[in-house]
Amino acid sequence: MGLFSEEKDMFLPGPDNFDGQFVISTVAKPCPHGWQQRQLGTLFLNLAPATTVVPVVDADNQSIGLLLGIPIDLDRGVIVDKQYSVDCRLDDIQDLDDFVEEKIYRLAGSFLFVLSALGSRRIYLDANGTLSVVYDPEARVAGATASVLLDAVEYRKRFRGELYKTLDVEDAGWFTAGLTAHERIDRLLCNHYLDLDSWTARRHWPVATIEVSPNPASTCARICDRISKTIEILASSGSTSVALTAGNDSRLLLACSRHMLANLTFVTVAAPTADLDVACAKRLARQFSLRHQVLPYREATEGEADLWRFRAGHCVGGNNVKMHPSVRPLEGRPFVGGLGGEVGRGFLWLNAKPDTVIDARGLVARLKLSRTAEVATAVDKWLAPLAHFDAFFILDLAYLELRMSSWGFCDSYVKPKQLEIHPMISRANYVDMLSLPPDVRRKGDIYFQAIEALWKEVSEVPINKYGNYKDMLRPAKEAIRHPKRASRKVMQIVGAWRSGTAEKSGA
C-alpha cells in the first residue's frame, strides 16, 4: 500500500482532490478545470478550490504580494481575510529582508507569503512552514506538493522508491534537509525564502544569535498571552475545537483558554494507543466542566490512505495515514493544536553542550533517521552556513527546519476542509522560546509554571500520567506497541553520546 508496483497503478485522484493546493510560476501554466488563475506582477498562481488568498498592499494601496492560508493579526485582533495593509510605502522600504521580518512575521496563524515588488519575486513560509512548498528548479515551478507539479507519468518515474523504503517513510520516517520523495523536487524549509528569479532557496533568519532573557517568567507570560489571543480570535469567528491530551502542550492550551471555555469544544481522538490521552482528557473535562468530544477511531480505507499519501507527495507516513478519518467531524471549523512547544524545551539537545561539535552524522542520529549518503550530504549542506552558532542554537534550528518543517508540515494539504492552527507557532513566540536560559529549557518545567500561574487547579492534574498503577506498566506497553520507535530512540541516544565523546576527544 502506498508504493508503486507493476501489478497496481498509483492511486491518482481527480482534479477535485487537490483542494487547498496551488502552483506558482513565472510563465502562465494551463489552469485545471475548477481552479482559478491569478496574476501577481509577472508571477502566475493557479489556485485549486478552497485555497484562500489575501492581497498585501502598502500605505498607498500599491500591490506588494499575496498571503495564502490563515494569517492572524494579534494586534488588530482579526483573521486577515480581505486585504492586509502595511503602514509604510513601497518607496520608503530600504531593506527588503527587514521589511518582511517586521511586517509579515508579526503575523500569527498559518500562511505563506508571495512577494512581487521592488524588483524581487520570492516565496516565504511562516515561522515553521506550516503551509509547505516544494519546487522544481529546472522547470521553474513551485507548488504545494509534488502531486500538483508532476503529471502521473513523471510522478511515478521520479519517485525515490529505494530512499522511501530506507527512510521507513511508511512508518515514521521522513525526507529531511530539502529532500522529497521525487527526484529534482526540493522542499523549501522554514527560515528560507525561494528566489523565483534564480530558483534557489536562501536563508533569511536568523541573522544573529538570540539574546538570553533576563526574566524567563515574563517571557513565558508573553508566549501565553499570544496563545490566548490567537485562540480568542479563532473562537470569535465561530465554532472552534482545541486538542486535549495528557501532554504538556495541550494542558498549556487549556490554561490559556480559561476565560473562553464557553466558546470552545475540547477534542480527543480515541485511537488504539491513546488510552492515557482519553483517560486524562475525560478527567479534566469532568473536573472543570469542559465541553468535551471524544472522537471515535476510524481507520482509513486503502483508497483513503492512498489519497492521503498522494496529497502529502508521499513525503510522510505513520499513524496519521491510518487514523485521519477520525478527525473528519472537525471539518469546516478551526482546530487548535499544540505543535511548536518543544522548541522551548531543547528537544534535540540530549547530551549536548554549547561547544559540542555538531556534524551531519550525529545530527542524523539525533533525528532518528537512517544515515544514507544522500541524507548525510543534504544535512551537511544545511549545516555549513551555521558553523558560527553554538551547538544549542544549531540543534534548535535543526528541530525547526529538519524535523518540524520537513516532517511535521509536509502533510499540510491532506485535510483541506480542516482549518488547523497551532498558536505556539509564530516568530515572536519562537524568539521568546529560544531566548529562555539553557538551564530553564533543559529543566523543561517553564510551561508547567505558566500553567500553574494561569490555572492552578488544572496544573494539579498529573501530566502524561494516569495517576495510578498503570503508570508503571506504560514503558513496557509502549515498547511492545512501537518496537521501531524504541529502536530509533536508542539509536538517537547512542548517536548523541558518540557525538559528545568525539567532541571530548577532539576527533
Short mmCIF file of C-alpha atoms in Angstrom, two decimals:
data_model
loop_
_atom_site.label_atom_id
_atom_site.label_comp_id
_atom_site.label_asym_id
_atom_site.label_seq_id
_atom_site.Cartn_x
_atom_site.Cartn_y
_atom_site.Cartn_z
CA MET A 1 0.00 0.00 0.00
CA GLY A 2 1.28 3.50 -0.84
CA LEU A 3 4.13 2.28 -3.11
CA PHE A 4 4.11 1.61 -6.82
CA SER A 5 4.20 -1.81 -8.43
CA GLU A 6 3.66 -3.33 -11.83
CA GLU A 7 0.51 -5.01 -10.52
CA LYS A 8 -1.08 -1.89 -9.08
CA ASP A 9 -1.02 1.60 -10.54
CA MET A 10 -0.54 4.50 -8.17
CA PHE A 11 -3.72 6.00 -6.82
CA LEU A 12 -4.42 9.08 -8.89
CA PRO A 13 -7.13 11.42 -7.63
CA GLY A 14 -9.21 13.64 -9.85
CA PRO A 15 -8.74 17.42 -10.05
CA ASP A 16 -11.26 17.97 -7.25
CA ASN A 17 -8.91 16.22 -4.81
CA PHE A 18 -6.31 18.99 -4.90
CA ASP A 19 -8.39 21.38 -2.76
CA GLY A 20 -6.23 23.90 -0.92
CA GLN A 21 -3.21 23.45 -3.20
CA PHE A 22 -1.57 25.77 -5.72
CA VAL A 23 1.06 26.16 -8.42
CA ILE A 24 3.28 29.25 -8.74
CA SER A 25 5.31 30.00 -11.89
CA THR A 26 6.88 32.85 -13.83
CA VAL A 27 5.00 31.91 -17.00
CA ALA A 28 1.32 31.08 -17.33
CA LYS A 29 0.56 27.37 -16.93
CA PRO A 30 -2.63 25.60 -18.04
CA CYS A 31 -5.22 26.02 -15.30
CA PRO A 32 -7.11 22.81 -14.40
CA HIS A 33 -10.89 22.83 -14.58
CA GLY A 34 -12.40 24.33 -11.45
CA TRP A 35 -9.21 26.18 -10.48
CA GLN A 36 -8.64 29.91 -10.82
CA GLN A 37 -5.61 31.66 -12.21
CA ARG A 38 -4.34 34.84 -10.59
CA GLN A 39 -1.56 37.12 -11.81
CA LEU A 40 0.74 38.92 -9.39
CA GLY A 41 3.03 41.20 -11.33
CA THR A 42 4.98 38.79 -13.52
CA LEU A 43 4.01 35.74 -11.44
CA PHE A 44 1.14 33.38 -12.17
CA LEU A 45 -0.73 31.46 -9.48
CA ASN A 46 -3.03 28.54 -10.27
CA LEU A 47 -5.26 28.08 -7.23
CA ALA A 48 -7.31 24.97 -6.50
CA PRO A 49 -10.68 25.36 -4.75
CA ALA A 50 -10.52 26.20 -1.02
CA THR A 51 -7.17 27.99 -1.45
CA THR A 52 -7.55 31.32 0.35
CA VAL A 53 -5.67 34.36 -0.93
CA VAL A 54 -5.28 37.80 0.68
CA PRO A 55 -3.74 40.77 -1.20
CA VAL A 56 -0.92 42.62 0.57
CA VAL A 57 -0.69 46.35 -0.20
CA ASP A 58 1.32 49.31 1.03
CA ALA A 59 0.00 52.56 2.54
CA ASP A 60 -0.74 53.87 -0.96
CA ASN A 61 -2.63 50.68 -1.90
CA GLN A 62 0.18 49.52 -4.20
CA SER A 63 0.44 45.74 -4.54
CA ILE A 64 3.27 44.04 -2.63
CA GLY A 65 2.23 40.41 -2.78
CA LEU A 66 -0.24 37.80 -1.59
CA LEU A 67 -0.79 35.86 1.62
CA LEU A 68 -2.10 32.31 1.30
CA GLY A 69 -3.66 30.49 4.23
CA ILE A 70 -4.98 31.84 7.53
CA PRO A 71 -2.86 34.80 8.73
CA ILE A 72 -3.88 36.20 12.11
CA ASP A 73 -3.15 39.76 13.22
CA LEU A 74 -2.94 39.67 17.01
CA ASP A 75 -2.56 43.44 17.37
CA ARG A 76 -5.74 44.10 15.41
CA GLY A 77 -7.50 41.05 16.83
CA VAL A 78 -8.60 39.63 13.47
CA ILE A 79 -8.12 36.83 10.99
CA VAL A 80 -6.78 38.61 7.89
CA ASP A 81 -9.23 37.55 5.18
CA LYS A 82 -9.85 40.56 2.90
CA GLN A 83 -6.72 42.65 2.49
CA TYR A 84 -3.56 43.16 4.52
CA SER A 85 -2.29 46.75 4.50
CA VAL A 86 1.14 47.60 5.84
CA ASP A 87 1.76 51.02 7.34
CA CYS A 88 4.57 52.12 5.01
CA ARG A 89 5.11 53.00 1.36
CA LEU A 90 7.00 50.80 -1.08
CA ASP A 91 9.23 53.73 -1.99
CA ASP A 92 10.31 54.05 1.65
CA ILE A 93 11.48 50.45 2.05
CA GLN A 94 15.26 50.44 2.49
CA ASP A 95 15.88 46.75 3.26
CA LEU A 96 13.54 44.11 1.89
CA ASP A 97 14.54 41.47 4.45
CA ASP A 98 13.90 43.88 7.33
CA PHE A 99 10.56 44.83 5.82
CA VAL A 100 9.38 41.22 5.55
CA GLU A 101 10.57 40.40 9.05
CA GLU A 102 8.82 43.41 10.56
CA LYS A 103 5.59 43.50 8.56
CA ILE A 104 4.95 39.86 7.62
CA TYR A 105 6.42 37.90 10.50
CA ARG A 106 4.45 39.92 13.01
CA LEU A 107 1.52 37.73 11.95
CA ALA A 108 0.47 34.52 13.68
CA GLY A 109 -1.64 31.75 12.17
CA SER A 110 -0.75 29.53 9.22
CA PHE A 111 0.33 31.19 5.98
CA LEU A 112 2.86 31.69 3.24
CA PHE A 113 3.75 34.99 1.59
CA VAL A 114 4.37 35.50 -2.12
CA LEU A 115 6.30 38.72 -2.72
CA SER A 116 6.36 40.57 -6.05
CA ALA A 117 7.70 44.08 -5.52
CA LEU A 118 10.83 46.21 -5.72
CA GLY A 119 12.28 44.01 -8.44
CA SER A 120 12.09 40.84 -6.32
CA ARG A 121 9.92 37.74 -6.61
CA ARG A 122 10.01 35.40 -3.61
CA ILE A 123 8.07 32.86 -1.57
CA TYR A 124 8.31 33.00 2.23
CA LEU A 125 6.94 30.44 4.68
CA ASP A 126 5.59 31.28 8.13
CA ALA A 127 7.76 30.77 11.24
CA ASN A 128 7.65 26.97 10.94
CA GLY A 129 6.46 26.39 7.37
CA THR A 130 3.01 25.19 8.40
CA LEU A 131 1.96 25.50 4.74
CA SER A 132 4.64 23.64 2.85
CA VAL A 133 6.14 24.49 -0.54
CA VAL A 134 8.12 22.29 -2.94
CA TYR A 135 9.70 23.35 -6.21
CA ASP A 136 11.33 22.12 -9.40
CA PRO A 137 14.24 24.49 -10.12
CA GLU A 138 14.74 23.10 -13.65
CA ALA A 139 11.10 23.53 -14.66
CA ARG A 140 10.93 26.81 -12.66
CA VAL A 141 7.69 25.96 -10.93
CA ALA A 142 6.69 25.78 -7.26
CA GLY A 143 3.63 24.37 -5.57
CA ALA A 144 2.03 22.84 -2.53
CA THR A 145 3.18 19.27 -3.23
CA ALA A 146 4.79 17.20 -5.97
CA SER A 147 1.30 15.94 -6.81
CA VAL A 148 0.40 19.30 -8.42
CA LEU A 149 3.77 19.79 -10.12
CA LEU A 150 4.09 16.46 -11.89
CA ASP A 151 1.79 14.55 -14.21
CA ALA A 152 1.06 10.88 -13.49
CA VAL A 153 3.93 9.57 -15.60
CA GLU A 154 6.55 11.91 -14.08
CA TYR A 155 5.21 11.38 -10.56
CA ARG A 156 5.85 7.67 -10.87
CA LYS A 157 9.08 7.94 -12.87
CA ARG A 158 10.75 10.36 -10.46
CA PHE A 159 9.65 8.61 -7.27
CA ARG A 160 12.59 7.69 -4.98
CA GLY A 161 11.41 4.22 -4.08
CA GLU A 162 14.62 2.96 -2.51
CA LEU A 163 15.14 6.04 -0.36
CA TYR A 164 11.46 5.94 0.61
CA LYS A 165 11.95 2.40 1.94
CA THR A 166 15.32 3.10 3.54
CA LEU A 167 13.92 6.08 5.48
CA ASP A 168 10.95 3.92 6.53
CA VAL A 169 8.52 6.62 5.47
CA GLU A 170 5.59 4.21 5.68
CA ASP A 171 6.12 4.02 9.45
CA ALA A 172 7.59 7.17 10.97
CA GLY A 173 10.43 8.32 8.72
CA TRP A 174 10.54 11.39 6.50
CA PHE A 175 12.59 13.27 3.91
CA THR A 176 14.69 15.96 5.56
CA ALA A 177 17.01 18.87 4.64
CA GLY A 178 15.14 19.85 1.48
CA LEU A 179 14.81 16.32 0.09
CA THR A 180 11.46 15.00 -1.12
CA ALA A 181 10.13 11.70 -2.42
CA HIS A 182 10.81 12.77 -6.01
CA GLU A 183 13.98 13.39 -7.96
CA ARG A 184 14.68 17.07 -8.71
CA ILE A 185 11.82 18.26 -6.50
CA ASP A 186 13.14 20.21 -3.49
CA ARG A 187 11.39 21.30 -0.31
CA LEU A 188 11.57 24.91 0.88
CA LEU A 189 12.49 24.91 4.58
CA CYS A 190 11.21 27.47 7.05
CA ASN A 191 13.55 30.42 7.66
CA HIS A 192 14.45 30.31 3.95
CA TYR A 193 12.79 32.07 1.03
CA LEU A 194 12.62 30.81 -2.54
CA ASP A 195 14.03 33.33 -5.01
CA LEU A 196 11.81 33.00 -8.09
CA ASP A 197 14.41 34.56 -10.36
CA SER A 198 17.35 32.27 -9.53
CA TRP A 199 15.13 29.43 -8.25
CA THR A 200 17.36 28.93 -5.25
CA ALA A 201 16.49 28.85 -1.55
CA ARG A 202 18.21 31.40 0.68
CA ARG A 203 18.27 31.66 4.45
CA HIS A 204 16.78 34.91 5.79
CA TRP A 205 16.51 34.09 9.54
CA PRO A 206 18.16 34.15 11.99
CA VAL A 207 20.68 36.87 11.25
CA ALA A 208 22.25 36.65 14.73
CA THR A 209 22.05 34.66 17.94
CA ILE A 210 19.13 35.41 20.23
CA GLU A 211 19.87 37.16 23.50
CA VAL A 212 19.10 35.24 26.67
CA SER A 213 16.06 36.54 28.53
CA PRO A 214 16.82 38.04 31.94
CA ASN A 215 13.28 37.23 33.10
CA PRO A 216 12.07 33.79 31.94
CA ALA A 217 8.74 34.08 33.77
CA SER A 218 7.74 37.27 31.96
CA THR A 219 8.98 35.85 28.66
CA CYS A 220 6.78 32.79 29.13
CA ALA A 221 3.88 35.05 30.11
CA ARG A 222 4.20 36.82 26.74
CA ILE A 223 4.05 33.48 24.94
CA CYS A 224 0.91 32.55 26.88
CA ASP A 225 -0.70 35.89 26.12
CA ARG A 226 -0.17 35.40 22.38
CA ILE A 227 -1.54 31.85 22.57
CA SER A 228 -4.60 33.11 24.41
CA LYS A 229 -5.19 35.93 21.91
CA THR A 230 -4.89 33.56 18.96
CA ILE A 231 -7.42 31.14 20.42
CA GLU A 232 -9.76 34.00 21.32
CA ILE A 233 -9.67 35.36 17.74
CA LEU A 234 -10.42 31.90 16.35
CA ALA A 235 -13.19 31.30 18.89
CA SER A 236 -14.86 34.59 17.99
CA SER A 237 -15.01 33.53 14.33
CA GLY A 238 -17.21 30.51 15.04
CA SER A 239 -17.18 27.01 16.46
CA THR A 240 -13.61 26.16 17.45
CA SER A 241 -12.08 22.91 18.69
CA VAL A 242 -8.98 22.59 20.87
CA ALA A 243 -6.86 19.44 21.19
CA LEU A 244 -6.92 17.89 24.65
CA THR A 245 -4.49 15.10 25.54
CA ALA A 246 -2.45 14.08 28.57
CA GLY A 247 0.54 16.15 27.45
CA ASN A 248 2.21 19.41 28.49
CA ASP A 249 1.33 21.48 25.47
CA SER A 250 -2.37 20.70 25.34
CA ARG A 251 -2.52 21.50 29.06
CA LEU A 252 -0.99 24.88 28.31
CA LEU A 253 -3.63 25.45 25.62
CA LEU A 254 -6.31 24.63 28.19
CA ALA A 255 -4.84 27.02 30.76
CA CYS A 256 -4.59 29.79 28.16
CA SER A 257 -8.26 29.20 27.24
CA ARG A 258 -9.62 29.55 30.78
CA HIS A 259 -11.61 32.74 30.17
CA MET A 260 -13.32 31.49 26.97
CA LEU A 261 -14.36 27.92 27.79
CA ALA A 262 -17.98 28.59 26.83
CA ASN A 263 -16.90 29.22 23.22
CA LEU A 264 -14.68 26.15 22.82
CA THR A 265 -15.03 22.40 22.40
CA PHE A 266 -12.11 20.23 23.50
CA VAL A 267 -11.47 17.09 21.45
CA THR A 268 -9.60 13.84 21.91
CA VAL A 269 -9.27 11.02 19.38
CA ALA A 270 -9.86 7.57 20.86
CA ALA A 271 -7.03 5.97 18.87
CA PRO A 272 -5.92 2.44 19.80
CA THR A 273 -2.78 3.78 21.51
CA ALA A 274 -4.41 6.85 23.11
CA ASP A 275 -5.71 5.24 26.32
CA LEU A 276 -3.80 7.70 28.51
CA ASP A 277 -4.88 10.73 26.48
CA VAL A 278 -8.54 9.75 26.62
CA ALA A 279 -8.45 8.95 30.34
CA CYS A 280 -6.71 12.22 31.23
CA ALA A 281 -8.91 14.32 28.93
CA LYS A 282 -12.08 12.84 30.41
CA ARG A 283 -10.82 13.57 33.90
CA LEU A 284 -10.09 17.18 33.01
CA ALA A 285 -13.48 17.56 31.32
CA ARG A 286 -15.33 16.21 34.36
CA GLN A 287 -13.35 18.19 36.88
CA PHE A 288 -13.53 21.54 35.07
CA SER A 289 -16.87 21.21 33.25
CA LEU A 290 -15.31 21.36 29.79
CA ARG A 291 -17.33 20.83 26.65
CA HIS A 292 -15.52 17.70 25.53
CA GLN A 293 -15.85 15.45 22.50
CA VAL A 294 -14.17 12.05 22.22
CA LEU A 295 -13.87 11.29 18.51
CA PRO A 296 -14.31 7.58 17.73
CA TYR A 297 -11.36 5.98 16.00
CA ARG A 298 -11.93 5.34 12.32
CA GLU A 299 -9.22 3.67 10.28
CA ALA A 300 -8.67 4.78 6.70
CA THR A 301 -9.65 2.53 3.85
CA GLU A 302 -6.95 1.64 1.34
CA GLY A 303 -8.26 4.33 -1.02
CA GLU A 304 -8.37 6.98 1.72
CA ALA A 305 -4.83 6.11 2.79
CA ASP A 306 -3.54 6.29 -0.78
CA LEU A 307 -5.18 9.68 -1.29
CA TRP A 308 -3.64 10.96 1.97
CA ARG A 309 -0.16 9.90 0.86
CA PHE A 310 -0.66 11.46 -2.55
CA ARG A 311 -1.82 14.76 -1.06
CA ALA A 312 1.40 14.75 1.01
CA GLY A 313 3.55 14.00 -2.02
CA HIS A 314 4.48 10.64 -0.43
CA CYS A 315 6.83 12.51 1.92
CA VAL A 316 5.47 11.19 5.22
CA GLY A 317 3.52 8.25 6.59
CA GLY A 318 2.92 6.90 10.09
CA ASN A 319 -0.19 6.74 12.22
CA ASN A 320 -1.84 9.79 10.69
CA VAL A 321 -2.29 7.92 7.42
CA LYS A 322 -4.40 5.31 9.19
CA MET A 323 -6.30 7.48 11.65
CA HIS A 324 -7.02 10.67 9.70
CA PRO A 325 -10.71 9.87 9.01
CA SER A 326 -11.23 10.07 12.80
CA VAL A 327 -10.93 13.86 12.71
CA ARG A 328 -13.37 14.33 9.84
CA PRO A 329 -16.05 15.67 12.24
CA LEU A 330 -13.80 18.73 12.74
CA GLU A 331 -14.03 19.82 9.10
CA GLY A 332 -15.25 23.32 8.39
CA ARG A 333 -14.24 24.82 11.73
CA PRO A 334 -10.96 25.96 13.28
CA PHE A 335 -8.95 23.34 15.11
CA VAL A 336 -6.32 24.46 17.63
CA GLY A 337 -3.32 22.15 18.04
CA GLY A 338 -0.29 22.18 20.32
CA LEU A 339 2.65 21.80 17.92
CA GLY A 340 5.62 24.09 18.47
CA GLY A 341 6.00 23.89 22.22
CA GLU A 342 9.00 21.59 22.04
CA VAL A 343 11.07 24.50 20.71
CA GLY A 344 11.15 25.86 24.26
CA ARG A 345 12.44 22.59 25.69
CA GLY A 346 15.57 21.92 23.64
CA PHE A 347 14.06 18.84 22.01
CA LEU A 348 17.25 17.68 20.24
CA TRP A 349 19.77 18.72 22.91
CA LEU A 350 20.17 15.38 24.74
CA ASN A 351 23.84 15.24 25.86
CA ALA A 352 24.91 18.39 24.02
CA LYS A 353 26.82 21.29 25.49
CA PRO A 354 27.23 24.72 23.87
CA ASP A 355 30.64 23.72 22.45
CA THR A 356 29.64 20.23 21.24
CA VAL A 357 30.64 19.73 17.63
CA ILE A 358 27.50 19.10 15.57
CA ASP A 359 28.19 17.15 12.39
CA ALA A 360 25.86 15.54 9.86
CA ARG A 361 26.36 12.03 11.24
CA GLY A 362 25.45 12.97 14.79
CA LEU A 363 22.56 15.17 13.69
CA VAL A 364 21.01 12.42 11.55
CA ALA A 365 21.21 10.13 14.59
CA ARG A 366 19.51 12.73 16.78
CA LEU A 367 16.75 12.97 14.19
CA LYS A 368 16.44 9.16 14.35
CA LEU A 369 16.78 8.84 10.57
CA SER A 370 18.65 6.24 8.54
CA ARG A 371 22.13 7.52 7.76
CA THR A 372 22.22 7.26 3.97
CA ALA A 373 24.81 9.09 1.87
CA GLU A 374 22.14 11.29 0.28
CA VAL A 375 20.64 12.31 3.62
CA ALA A 376 24.07 12.93 5.18
CA THR A 377 25.09 15.11 2.21
CA ALA A 378 21.87 17.14 2.41
CA VAL A 379 22.24 17.64 6.16
CA ASP A 380 25.91 18.58 5.77
CA LYS A 381 24.95 21.20 3.17
CA TRP A 382 22.31 22.54 5.57
CA LEU A 383 24.87 22.71 8.40
CA ALA A 384 27.61 24.55 6.50
CA PRO A 385 26.29 28.15 6.91
CA LEU A 386 25.55 27.63 10.62
CA ALA A 387 29.06 26.81 11.89
CA HIS A 388 29.38 30.11 13.76
CA PHE A 389 26.40 29.33 16.04
CA ASP A 390 26.73 27.29 19.23
CA ALA A 391 25.51 23.70 19.42
CA PHE A 392 22.25 24.52 21.19
CA PHE A 393 21.17 27.03 18.56
CA ILE A 394 22.13 24.70 15.69
CA LEU A 395 20.08 21.90 17.27
CA ASP A 396 17.15 24.25 17.78
CA LEU A 397 17.25 25.24 14.11
CA ALA A 398 17.54 21.57 13.16
CA TYR A 399 14.39 20.80 15.11
CA LEU A 400 12.53 23.67 13.44
CA GLU A 401 13.74 23.04 9.91
CA LEU A 402 14.88 19.43 9.54
CA ARG A 403 12.13 17.92 11.65
CA MET A 404 9.09 20.16 12.02
CA SER A 405 9.22 21.96 8.66
CA SER A 406 10.21 18.75 6.86
CA TRP A 407 8.14 16.16 8.76
CA GLY A 408 5.54 17.99 10.78
CA PHE A 409 4.06 20.05 7.95
CA CYS A 410 4.79 18.24 4.69
CA ASP A 411 1.22 16.95 5.08
CA SER A 412 -0.21 20.49 5.19
CA TYR A 413 -2.76 19.80 2.46
CA VAL A 414 -4.12 16.35 3.36
CA LYS A 415 -7.16 17.77 5.20
CA PRO A 416 -8.17 20.82 3.12
CA LYS A 417 -11.51 21.27 4.88
CA GLN A 418 -9.95 21.44 8.34
CA LEU A 419 -8.63 24.83 9.45
CA GLU A 420 -5.69 23.81 11.64
CA ILE A 421 -3.82 26.42 13.66
CA HIS A 422 -1.03 25.91 16.21
CA PRO A 423 -0.92 29.11 18.28
CA MET A 424 2.50 28.37 19.77
CA ILE A 425 3.96 28.82 16.30
CA SER A 426 4.89 32.39 15.41
CA ARG A 427 8.12 34.30 15.01
CA ALA A 428 7.53 36.22 18.25
CA ASN A 429 6.82 33.05 20.23
CA TYR A 430 9.80 31.21 18.82
CA VAL A 431 12.15 34.10 19.56
CA ASP A 432 10.88 34.14 23.13
CA MET A 433 11.19 30.35 23.47
CA LEU A 434 14.74 30.42 22.11
CA SER A 435 15.65 33.25 24.49
CA LEU A 436 14.89 31.17 27.58
CA PRO A 437 18.11 30.35 29.51
CA PRO A 438 19.57 26.91 28.69
CA ASP A 439 19.16 25.60 32.24
CA VAL A 440 15.48 26.61 32.19
CA ARG A 441 14.93 24.86 28.88
CA ARG A 442 16.77 21.71 29.97
CA LYS A 443 14.73 21.52 33.14
CA GLY A 444 11.64 21.73 30.96
CA ASP A 445 9.15 22.93 33.56
CA ILE A 446 8.74 26.55 32.46
CA TYR A 447 5.40 25.76 30.79
CA PHE A 448 4.24 23.92 33.89
CA GLN A 449 4.99 27.03 35.93
CA ALA A 450 2.94 29.05 33.43
CA ILE A 451 0.05 26.57 33.68
CA GLU A 452 0.22 26.79 37.44
CA ALA A 453 0.12 30.60 37.32
CA LEU A 454 -2.76 30.67 34.84
CA TRP A 455 -4.93 27.94 36.39
CA LYS A 456 -3.52 26.25 39.48
CA GLU A 457 -6.22 23.57 39.73
CA VAL A 458 -5.53 22.41 36.17
CA SER A 459 -1.81 22.09 36.98
CA GLU A 460 -2.64 19.70 39.84
CA VAL A 461 -3.94 17.02 37.46
CA PRO A 462 -0.90 14.83 36.60
CA ILE A 463 0.56 15.43 33.14
CA ASN A 464 1.25 12.37 30.99
CA LYS A 465 0.21 10.09 33.84
CA TYR A 466 -2.81 8.06 34.86
CA GLY A 467 -2.00 8.75 38.49
CA ASN A 468 -2.26 5.06 39.42
CA TYR A 469 -0.61 1.64 38.92
CA LYS A 470 -1.00 1.91 35.13
CA ASP A 471 1.91 4.35 35.02
CA MET A 472 4.32 1.55 36.00
CA LEU A 473 3.20 -0.56 33.03
CA ARG A 474 3.41 2.13 30.35
CA PRO A 475 7.11 1.83 29.28
CA ALA A 476 6.79 -1.88 28.59
CA LYS A 477 3.48 -1.41 26.73
CA GLU A 478 4.95 1.35 24.56
CA ALA A 479 8.00 -0.75 23.64
CA ILE A 480 5.73 -3.64 22.63
CA ARG A 481 3.39 -1.39 20.63
CA HIS A 482 6.17 0.54 18.87
CA PRO A 483 9.37 -1.56 18.65
CA LYS A 484 10.76 0.51 15.77
CA ARG A 485 10.22 3.73 17.70
CA ALA A 486 12.01 2.27 20.72
CA SER A 487 14.88 1.20 18.48
CA ARG A 488 15.13 4.66 16.90
CA LYS A 489 15.19 6.24 20.35
CA VAL A 490 18.15 4.05 21.34
CA MET A 491 19.87 5.00 18.06
CA GLN A 492 19.27 8.68 18.82
CA ILE A 493 20.78 8.42 22.31
CA VAL A 494 23.78 6.40 21.11
CA GLY A 495 24.39 8.87 18.27
CA ALA A 496 24.27 11.84 20.65
CA TRP A 497 26.62 10.05 23.06
CA ARG A 498 29.10 9.29 20.28
CA SER A 499 28.97 12.90 19.13
CA GLY A 500 29.76 14.08 22.66
CA THR A 501 32.57 11.55 23.02
CA ALA A 502 34.11 12.61 19.73
CA GLU A 503 33.97 16.25 20.81
CA LYS A 504 35.74 15.49 24.11
CA SER A 505 38.49 13.55 22.40
CA GLY A 506 38.94 16.19 19.71
CA ALA A 507 38.04 13.74 16.97
#
